[in-house]
PDB file of C-alpha atoms in Angstrom:
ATOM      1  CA  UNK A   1     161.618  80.753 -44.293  1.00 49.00           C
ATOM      2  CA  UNK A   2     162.545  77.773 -46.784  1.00 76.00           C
ATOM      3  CA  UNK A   3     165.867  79.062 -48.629  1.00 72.00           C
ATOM      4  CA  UNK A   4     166.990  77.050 -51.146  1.00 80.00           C
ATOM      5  CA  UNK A   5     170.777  75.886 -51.747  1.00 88.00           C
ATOM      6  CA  UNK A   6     171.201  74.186 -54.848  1.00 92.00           C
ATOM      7  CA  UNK A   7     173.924  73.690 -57.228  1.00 95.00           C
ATOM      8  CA  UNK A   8     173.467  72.931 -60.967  1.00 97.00           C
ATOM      9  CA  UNK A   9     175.463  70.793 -63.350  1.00 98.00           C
ATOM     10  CA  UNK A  10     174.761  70.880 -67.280  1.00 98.00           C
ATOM     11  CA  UNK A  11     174.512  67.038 -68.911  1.00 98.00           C
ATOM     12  CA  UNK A  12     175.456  65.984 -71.875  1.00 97.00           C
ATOM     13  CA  UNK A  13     173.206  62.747 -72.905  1.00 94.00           C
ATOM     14  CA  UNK A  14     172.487  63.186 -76.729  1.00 89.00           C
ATOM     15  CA  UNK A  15     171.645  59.374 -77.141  1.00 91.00           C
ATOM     16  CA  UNK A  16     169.434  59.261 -73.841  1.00 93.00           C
ATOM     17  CA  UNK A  17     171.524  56.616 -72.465  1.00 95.00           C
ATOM     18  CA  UNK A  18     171.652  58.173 -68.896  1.00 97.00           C
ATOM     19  CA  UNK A  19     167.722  58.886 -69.389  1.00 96.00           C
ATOM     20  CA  UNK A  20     167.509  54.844 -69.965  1.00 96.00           C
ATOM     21  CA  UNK A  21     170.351  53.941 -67.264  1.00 97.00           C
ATOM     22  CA  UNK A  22     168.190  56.621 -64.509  1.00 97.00           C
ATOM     23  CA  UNK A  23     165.479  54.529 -65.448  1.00 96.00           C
ATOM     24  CA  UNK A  24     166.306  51.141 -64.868  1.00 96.00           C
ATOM     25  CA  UNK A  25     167.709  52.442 -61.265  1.00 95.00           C
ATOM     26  CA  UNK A  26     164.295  53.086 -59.690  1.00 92.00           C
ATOM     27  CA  UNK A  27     164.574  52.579 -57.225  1.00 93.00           C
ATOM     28  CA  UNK A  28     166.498  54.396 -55.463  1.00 94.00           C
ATOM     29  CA  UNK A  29     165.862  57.016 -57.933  1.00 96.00           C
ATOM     30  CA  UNK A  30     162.112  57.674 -58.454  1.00 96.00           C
ATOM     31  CA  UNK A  31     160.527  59.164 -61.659  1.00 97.00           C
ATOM     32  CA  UNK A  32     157.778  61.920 -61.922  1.00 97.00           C
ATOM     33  CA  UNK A  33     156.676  64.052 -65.066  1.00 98.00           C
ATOM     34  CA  UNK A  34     156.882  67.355 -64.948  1.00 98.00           C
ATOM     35  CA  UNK A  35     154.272  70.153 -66.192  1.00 98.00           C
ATOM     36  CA  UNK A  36     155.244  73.383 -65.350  1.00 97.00           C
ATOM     37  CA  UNK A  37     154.005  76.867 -66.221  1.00 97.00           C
ATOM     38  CA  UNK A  38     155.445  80.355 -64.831  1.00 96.00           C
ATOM     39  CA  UNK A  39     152.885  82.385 -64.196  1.00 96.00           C
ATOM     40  CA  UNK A  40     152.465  86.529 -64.854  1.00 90.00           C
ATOM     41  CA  UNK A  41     153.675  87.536 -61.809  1.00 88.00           C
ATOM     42  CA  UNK A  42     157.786  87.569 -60.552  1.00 89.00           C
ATOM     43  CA  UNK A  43     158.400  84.591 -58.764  1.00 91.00           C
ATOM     44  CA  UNK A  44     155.427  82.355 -59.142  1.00 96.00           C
ATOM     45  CA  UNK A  45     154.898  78.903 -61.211  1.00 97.00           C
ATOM     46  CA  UNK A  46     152.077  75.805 -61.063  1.00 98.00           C
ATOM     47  CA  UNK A  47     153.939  72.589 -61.842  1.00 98.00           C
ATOM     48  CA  UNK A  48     152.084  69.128 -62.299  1.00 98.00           C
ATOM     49  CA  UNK A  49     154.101  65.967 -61.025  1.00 98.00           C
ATOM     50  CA  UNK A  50     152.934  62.368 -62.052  1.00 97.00           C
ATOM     51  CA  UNK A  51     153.899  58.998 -61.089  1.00 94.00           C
ATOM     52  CA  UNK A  52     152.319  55.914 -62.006  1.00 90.00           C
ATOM     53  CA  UNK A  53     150.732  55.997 -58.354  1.00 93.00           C
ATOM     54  CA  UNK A  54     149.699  59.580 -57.772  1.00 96.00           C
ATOM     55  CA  UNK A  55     149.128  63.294 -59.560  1.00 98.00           C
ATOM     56  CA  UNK A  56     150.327  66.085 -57.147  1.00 98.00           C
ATOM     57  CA  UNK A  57     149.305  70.093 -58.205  1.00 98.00           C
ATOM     58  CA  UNK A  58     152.061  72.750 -56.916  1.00 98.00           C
ATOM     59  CA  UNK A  59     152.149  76.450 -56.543  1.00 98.00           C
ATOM     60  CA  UNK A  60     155.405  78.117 -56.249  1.00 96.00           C
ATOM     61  CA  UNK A  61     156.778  81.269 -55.187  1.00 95.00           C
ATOM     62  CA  UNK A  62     160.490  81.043 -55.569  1.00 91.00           C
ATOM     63  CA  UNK A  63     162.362  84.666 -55.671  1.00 89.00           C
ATOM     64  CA  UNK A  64     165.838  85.715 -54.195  1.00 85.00           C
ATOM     65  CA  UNK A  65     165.430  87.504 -50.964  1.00 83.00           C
ATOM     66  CA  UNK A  66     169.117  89.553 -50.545  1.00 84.00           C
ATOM     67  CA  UNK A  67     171.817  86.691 -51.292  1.00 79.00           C
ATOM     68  CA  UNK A  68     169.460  83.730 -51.320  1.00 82.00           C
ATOM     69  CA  UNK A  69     166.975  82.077 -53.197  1.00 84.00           C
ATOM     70  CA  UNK A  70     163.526  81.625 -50.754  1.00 89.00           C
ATOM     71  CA  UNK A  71     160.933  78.850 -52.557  1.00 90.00           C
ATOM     72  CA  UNK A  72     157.305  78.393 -50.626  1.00 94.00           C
ATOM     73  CA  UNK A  73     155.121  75.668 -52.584  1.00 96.00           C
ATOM     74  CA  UNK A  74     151.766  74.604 -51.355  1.00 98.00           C
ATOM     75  CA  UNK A  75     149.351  71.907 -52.981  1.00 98.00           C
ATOM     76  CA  UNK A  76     146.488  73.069 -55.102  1.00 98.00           C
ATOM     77  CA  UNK A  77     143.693  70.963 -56.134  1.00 98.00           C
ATOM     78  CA  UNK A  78     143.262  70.035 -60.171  1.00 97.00           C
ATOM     79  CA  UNK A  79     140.453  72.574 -60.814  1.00 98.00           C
ATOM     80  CA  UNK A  80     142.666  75.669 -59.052  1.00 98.00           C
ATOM     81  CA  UNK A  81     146.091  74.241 -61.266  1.00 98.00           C
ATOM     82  CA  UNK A  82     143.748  74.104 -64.415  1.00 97.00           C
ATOM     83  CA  UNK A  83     142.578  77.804 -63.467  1.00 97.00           C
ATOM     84  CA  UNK A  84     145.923  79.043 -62.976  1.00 97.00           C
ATOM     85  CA  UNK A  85     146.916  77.702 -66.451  1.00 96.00           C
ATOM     86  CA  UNK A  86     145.325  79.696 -68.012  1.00 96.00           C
ATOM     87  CA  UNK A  87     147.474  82.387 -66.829  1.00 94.00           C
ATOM     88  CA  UNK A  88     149.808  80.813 -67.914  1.00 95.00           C
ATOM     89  CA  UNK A  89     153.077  82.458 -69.572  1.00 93.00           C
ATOM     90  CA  UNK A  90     156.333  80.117 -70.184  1.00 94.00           C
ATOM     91  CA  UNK A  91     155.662  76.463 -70.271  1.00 96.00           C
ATOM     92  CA  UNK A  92     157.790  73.136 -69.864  1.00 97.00           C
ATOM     93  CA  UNK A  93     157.760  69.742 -69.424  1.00 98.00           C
ATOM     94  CA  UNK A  94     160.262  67.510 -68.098  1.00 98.00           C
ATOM     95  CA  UNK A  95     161.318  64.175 -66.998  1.00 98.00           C
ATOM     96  CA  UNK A  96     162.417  64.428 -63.511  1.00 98.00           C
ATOM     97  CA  UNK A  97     164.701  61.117 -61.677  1.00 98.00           C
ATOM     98  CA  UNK A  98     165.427  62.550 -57.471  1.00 97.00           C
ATOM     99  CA  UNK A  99     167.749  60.752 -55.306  1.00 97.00           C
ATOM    100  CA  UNK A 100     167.974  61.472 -52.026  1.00 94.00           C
ATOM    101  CA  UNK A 101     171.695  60.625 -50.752  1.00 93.00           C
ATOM    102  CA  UNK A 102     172.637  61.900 -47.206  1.00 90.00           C
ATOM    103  CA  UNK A 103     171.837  65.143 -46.054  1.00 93.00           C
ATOM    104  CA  UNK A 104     171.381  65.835 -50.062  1.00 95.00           C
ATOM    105  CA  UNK A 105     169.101  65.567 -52.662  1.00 96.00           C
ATOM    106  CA  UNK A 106     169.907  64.746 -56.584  1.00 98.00           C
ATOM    107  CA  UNK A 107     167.658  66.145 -59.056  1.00 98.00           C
ATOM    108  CA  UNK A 108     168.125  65.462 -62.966  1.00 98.00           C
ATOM    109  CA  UNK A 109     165.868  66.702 -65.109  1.00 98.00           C
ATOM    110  CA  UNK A 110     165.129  65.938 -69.104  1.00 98.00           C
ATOM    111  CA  UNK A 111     163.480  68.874 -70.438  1.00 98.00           C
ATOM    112  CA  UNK A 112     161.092  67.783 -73.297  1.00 98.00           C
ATOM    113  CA  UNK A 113     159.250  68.458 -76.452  1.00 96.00           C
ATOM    114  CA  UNK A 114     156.842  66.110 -77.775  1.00 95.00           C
ATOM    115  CA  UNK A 115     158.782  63.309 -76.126  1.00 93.00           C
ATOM    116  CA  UNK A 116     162.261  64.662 -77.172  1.00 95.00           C
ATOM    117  CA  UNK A 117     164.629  65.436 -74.963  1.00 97.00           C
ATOM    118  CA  UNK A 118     166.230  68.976 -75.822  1.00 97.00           C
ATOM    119  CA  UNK A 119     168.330  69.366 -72.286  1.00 98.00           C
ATOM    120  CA  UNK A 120     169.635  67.863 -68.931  1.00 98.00           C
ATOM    121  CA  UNK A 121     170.323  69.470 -66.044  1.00 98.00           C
ATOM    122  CA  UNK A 122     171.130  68.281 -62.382  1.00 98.00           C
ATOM    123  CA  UNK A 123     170.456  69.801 -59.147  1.00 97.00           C
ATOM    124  CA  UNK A 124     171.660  68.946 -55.868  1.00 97.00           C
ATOM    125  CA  UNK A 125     170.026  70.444 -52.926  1.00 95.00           C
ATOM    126  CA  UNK A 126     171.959  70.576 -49.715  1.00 93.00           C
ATOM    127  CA  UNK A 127     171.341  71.872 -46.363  1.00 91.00           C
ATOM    128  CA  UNK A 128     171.523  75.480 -45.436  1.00 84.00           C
ATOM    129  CA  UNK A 129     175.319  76.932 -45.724  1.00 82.00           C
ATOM    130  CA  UNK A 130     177.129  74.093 -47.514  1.00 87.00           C
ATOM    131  CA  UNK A 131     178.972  75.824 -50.434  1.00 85.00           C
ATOM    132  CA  UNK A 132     180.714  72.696 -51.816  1.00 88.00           C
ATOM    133  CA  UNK A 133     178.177  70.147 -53.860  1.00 91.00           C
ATOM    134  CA  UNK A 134     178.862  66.536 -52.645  1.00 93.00           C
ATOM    135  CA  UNK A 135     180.291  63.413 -54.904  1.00 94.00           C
ATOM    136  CA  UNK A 136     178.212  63.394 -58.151  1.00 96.00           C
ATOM    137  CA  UNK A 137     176.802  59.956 -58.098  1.00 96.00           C
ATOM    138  CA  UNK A 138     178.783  57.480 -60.270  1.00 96.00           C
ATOM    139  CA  UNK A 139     175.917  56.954 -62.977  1.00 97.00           C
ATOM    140  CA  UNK A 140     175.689  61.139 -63.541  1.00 97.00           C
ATOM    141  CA  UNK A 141     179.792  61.495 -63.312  1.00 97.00           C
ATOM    142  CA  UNK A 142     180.449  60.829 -66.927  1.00 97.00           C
ATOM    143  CA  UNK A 143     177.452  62.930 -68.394  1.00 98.00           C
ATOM    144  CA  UNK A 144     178.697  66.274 -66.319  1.00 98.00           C
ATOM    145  CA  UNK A 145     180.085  68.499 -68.751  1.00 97.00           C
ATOM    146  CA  UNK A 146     179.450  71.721 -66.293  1.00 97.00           C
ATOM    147  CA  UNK A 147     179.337  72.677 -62.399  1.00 96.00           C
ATOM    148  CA  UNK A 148     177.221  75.915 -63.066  1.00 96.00           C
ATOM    149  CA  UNK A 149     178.567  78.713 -61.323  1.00 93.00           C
ATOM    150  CA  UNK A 150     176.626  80.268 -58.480  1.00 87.00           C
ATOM    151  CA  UNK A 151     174.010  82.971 -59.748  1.00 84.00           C
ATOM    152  CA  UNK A 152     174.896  82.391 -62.828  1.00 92.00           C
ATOM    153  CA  UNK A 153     171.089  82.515 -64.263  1.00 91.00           C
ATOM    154  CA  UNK A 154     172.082  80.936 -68.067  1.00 96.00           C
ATOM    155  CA  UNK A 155     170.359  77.435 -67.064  1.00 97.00           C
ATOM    156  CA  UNK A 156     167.414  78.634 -64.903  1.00 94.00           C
ATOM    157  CA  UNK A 157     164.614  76.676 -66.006  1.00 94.00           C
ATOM    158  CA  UNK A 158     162.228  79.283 -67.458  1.00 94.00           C
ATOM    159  CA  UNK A 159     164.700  80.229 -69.436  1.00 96.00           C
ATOM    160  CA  UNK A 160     165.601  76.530 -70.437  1.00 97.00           C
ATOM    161  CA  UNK A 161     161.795  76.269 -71.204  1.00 96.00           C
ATOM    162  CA  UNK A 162     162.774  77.830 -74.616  1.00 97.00           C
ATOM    163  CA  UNK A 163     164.415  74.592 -76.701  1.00 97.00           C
ATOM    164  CA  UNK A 164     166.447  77.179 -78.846  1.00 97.00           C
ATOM    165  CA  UNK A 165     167.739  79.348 -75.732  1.00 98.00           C
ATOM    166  CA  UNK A 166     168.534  75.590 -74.333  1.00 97.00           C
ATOM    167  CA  UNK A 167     170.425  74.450 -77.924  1.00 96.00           C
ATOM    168  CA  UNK A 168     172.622  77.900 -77.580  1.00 97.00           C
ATOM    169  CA  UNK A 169     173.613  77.415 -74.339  1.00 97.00           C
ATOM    170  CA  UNK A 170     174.669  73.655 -74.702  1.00 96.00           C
ATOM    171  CA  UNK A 171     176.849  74.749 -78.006  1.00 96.00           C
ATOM    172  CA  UNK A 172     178.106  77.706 -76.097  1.00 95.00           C
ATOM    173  CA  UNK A 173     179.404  75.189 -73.198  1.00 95.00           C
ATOM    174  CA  UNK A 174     180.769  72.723 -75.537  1.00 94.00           C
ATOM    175  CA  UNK A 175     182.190  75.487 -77.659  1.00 90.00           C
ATOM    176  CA  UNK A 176     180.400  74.933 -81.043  1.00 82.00           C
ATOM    177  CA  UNK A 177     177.942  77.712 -81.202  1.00 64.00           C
TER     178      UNK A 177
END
């Protein structure tokens, strides 16, 4: 069974400088767009990833299973992803740069709304029972303003899916809300 172990780190990039600096490193990074919907059922999402070559559909079941997190996903073709939209509850889109590095993989996401970036959030994913994340790469370093605490739900992304839930918990790190 796929379990996932991932680590999270809260950004701080109000000007969208690391957005532009991500950019101008693919590659190695690589850039997809992210449409994402959780669906009415624990555990399950569609999500949409584009690149300028190719449009993948995604559905997800990603629930904790005793002390860790499983996550299944399995291609879907465009007319079962535009079905399942319509079940659609929570909804998000994001800007998503990956790096793989090692055994690892860096994730940094730019959670939108009509273009605007509201949040960022990285993600590395490491291999099964590593508890420490690795080196944050050099360009992400001075934009990490939190290593989020295991199970600490605050910046799971359905709940980062709501911009004002997102603004709260960014003042709340930085100590202004």
């Amino acid at each position: 069974m796929p379990i996932e172990n991932e680590r999270k780190l809260v950004l701080r990039d109000p000007e969208g400088r690391l957005e532009q600096a991500l950019a101008a490193a693919c590659p190695p990074w690589t850039r997809r767009a992210i449409r994402q919907a959780y669906l009415d059922a624990p555990g399950l999402r569609i999500r949409r990833f584009e690149t300028p070559d190719a449009v993948e559909h995604i559905f997800s079941f990603k629930r904790p299973i005793g002390a860790e997190m499983v996550e299944i996903e399995t291609t879907v073709s465009e007319v079962d992803f535009q079905r399942l939209w319509t079940l659609r509850g929570e909804t998000l889109e994001k800007v998503r740069f990956h790096l793989a590095a090692g055994d690892c993989g860096w994730d940094v996401d730019f959670f939108k709304v009509e273009g605007r970036t509201y949040f960022a959030l990285a993600e590395v994913e490491m291999p099964a029972g590593r508890d420490d994340p690795p080196e944050t790469p050099a360009i992400l370093a001075p934009h990490v303003i939190l290593l989020v605490p295991r199970g600490d739900e605050r910046f799971a992304s359905k709940k980062l899916a709501d911009p004002d839930y997102a603004t709260r918990q960014m003042q709340a790190v930085l100590g202004t809300g």
